[in-house]
Each structure stands twice: as C-alpha cells, then as structure tokens.
XYZ file of C-alpha atoms in Angstrom:
129
model
C -47.606 24.411 23.567
C -46.613 22.201 26.502
C -44.636 23.846 29.250
C -43.281 22.672 32.608
C -42.122 25.509 34.843
C -40.310 24.635 38.030
C -39.676 26.963 41.054
C -38.804 26.778 44.597
C -35.106 26.002 44.534
C -32.576 27.842 46.608
C -29.850 27.410 49.151
C -30.269 25.931 52.553
C -28.322 24.378 55.295
C -28.071 20.506 56.012
C -31.241 19.571 57.689
C -33.364 22.358 56.222
C -36.382 22.102 53.959
C -37.574 22.976 50.526
C -40.717 22.716 48.480
C -40.389 22.710 44.776
C -43.102 23.337 42.416
C -43.857 22.274 38.768
C -46.538 23.956 36.908
C -47.794 22.126 33.821
C -49.606 23.765 31.003
C -50.609 23.051 27.547
C -51.371 19.424 27.900
C -54.556 18.170 26.066
C -54.924 15.088 28.287
C -54.881 14.473 32.032
C -53.269 11.068 32.330
C -49.780 11.744 32.870
C -46.575 10.189 34.550
C -45.021 13.103 36.318
C -41.573 12.883 37.929
C -38.757 14.759 39.551
C -35.214 14.153 38.378
C -32.074 15.691 39.544
C -28.547 15.947 38.198
C -25.418 16.777 40.139
C -22.322 18.149 38.557
C -20.327 15.017 37.119
C -23.013 12.746 37.724
C -25.901 11.032 35.707
C -29.325 12.266 35.841
C -31.486 10.207 38.502
C -35.085 9.835 39.258
C -35.994 11.063 42.576
C -39.947 10.773 42.827
C -42.925 10.176 40.577
C -46.693 10.010 40.676
C -49.519 9.132 38.372
C -51.933 12.016 37.935
C -55.339 9.886 37.725
C -54.601 7.519 40.640
C -52.808 7.455 43.972
C -49.583 5.804 43.833
C -45.895 7.125 44.018
C -42.251 6.044 43.537
C -39.270 7.149 45.281
C -35.641 6.596 44.862
C -34.148 4.853 47.821
C -31.818 7.897 48.767
C -34.839 10.097 49.444
C -37.410 7.730 50.816
C -38.710 9.082 54.167
C -37.456 12.544 53.440
C -39.087 13.674 50.255
C -42.705 13.761 49.247
C -44.291 14.208 45.940
C -47.849 15.407 45.520
C -50.138 17.230 43.230
C -52.536 20.083 43.455
C -56.160 19.731 43.251
C -56.375 20.732 39.538
C -53.612 18.316 38.774
C -51.575 20.872 36.972
C -49.088 21.434 39.622
C -46.787 18.856 41.086
C -44.779 19.528 44.392
C -41.726 18.021 45.785
C -41.521 18.621 49.611
C -37.764 17.986 50.522
C -37.035 17.657 54.217
C -33.883 16.759 56.190
C -31.801 17.838 53.260
C -28.356 16.757 52.935
C -25.402 17.948 51.046
C -25.493 15.155 48.464
C -29.109 16.350 47.769
C -27.302 19.339 45.820
C -28.428 19.159 42.272
C -30.429 20.557 39.427
C -33.824 19.374 39.701
C -36.109 18.840 36.792
C -39.610 18.230 36.261
C -40.683 15.797 33.803
C -44.065 14.473 32.150
C -45.135 11.902 29.843
C -48.438 10.575 28.634
C -49.090 7.276 30.329
C -51.753 5.048 31.861
C -51.431 3.178 35.249
C -49.988 0.134 33.710
C -47.323 2.043 32.073
C -46.580 4.097 35.260
C -46.070 0.671 37.046
C -43.992 -0.890 34.310
C -41.680 1.970 34.379
C -41.533 2.058 38.141
C -42.513 5.852 38.137
C -39.492 7.460 36.520
C -37.919 4.731 34.185
C -37.900 5.128 30.417
C -38.480 8.259 28.390
C -40.246 11.416 29.312
C -41.457 13.566 26.490
C -41.571 16.935 28.303
C -39.001 18.487 30.480
C -38.747 21.720 32.483
C -35.662 24.006 32.672
C -34.739 23.003 36.199
C -34.416 24.628 39.491
C -31.044 24.570 41.506
C -31.038 23.120 44.972
C -27.812 23.737 46.940
C -27.456 22.245 50.418
C -24.500 23.202 52.611
C -23.105 21.415 55.490
C-alpha cells in the first residue's frame, strides 16, 4: 500500500525557517515525479517545488524561488522541502505528491503540472508577521 507521510510543519515568525519531510513507502518503482503543493484557505492548490527521483533537476514556483529548496534523501524514499525566509503568504497546508513518470514526463509537466496519483494528508505551515 502506497503511503506518503508529511511532517515538519508548524508555526514560525516571518523570516524563519522550517523543513518539511515526506516519507514515501509502498512504491514498487523508483522512477517518480515528487512534488510539494500547498493550499491556503480560499485559494486554489498550487505547485511549490518538484523533483525527479532518478535524475537531478528541480522546478520551483516563482513565488518561492531562492527561498525554498527541494531535495531527497540518499535512499530516495524521503523528500524534503527546506523553507527559508518564510513570509505570511506562505501560510498554507502543504502536501506531498507522487506519480510514476520518466524524465521526459517530468519535463513536460514542468515538475508539478498534470495529475499526481498519490497524495499525503498534509502538514500545516503558519507564518506570523
């Protein structure tokens, strides 16, 4: 059974940092598009950052470039989102998502476009001013 479990959310003041983790289990294949999404109250869900598990390459939303970094652990079953210089507008429920893909598919979807087959439950990030 595939599972994605996020952790690391919390409440911080503006300018602070958090690191989110997403542990993936139950996958029978290693070629995956992995992405972080977020959804704030009253807003649509948006892609934040994405990586492809078998090759270097990442995508970021313009709103987080230079502040957030997506990475994966050596075993490729954990994906991290390091968030620095947090702003109140980063407040949202952050989700980890995964989908089977190849590098061509990762490029076509520009990281976090299209449908993702697996989602975590989300972890709340709240940034106060």
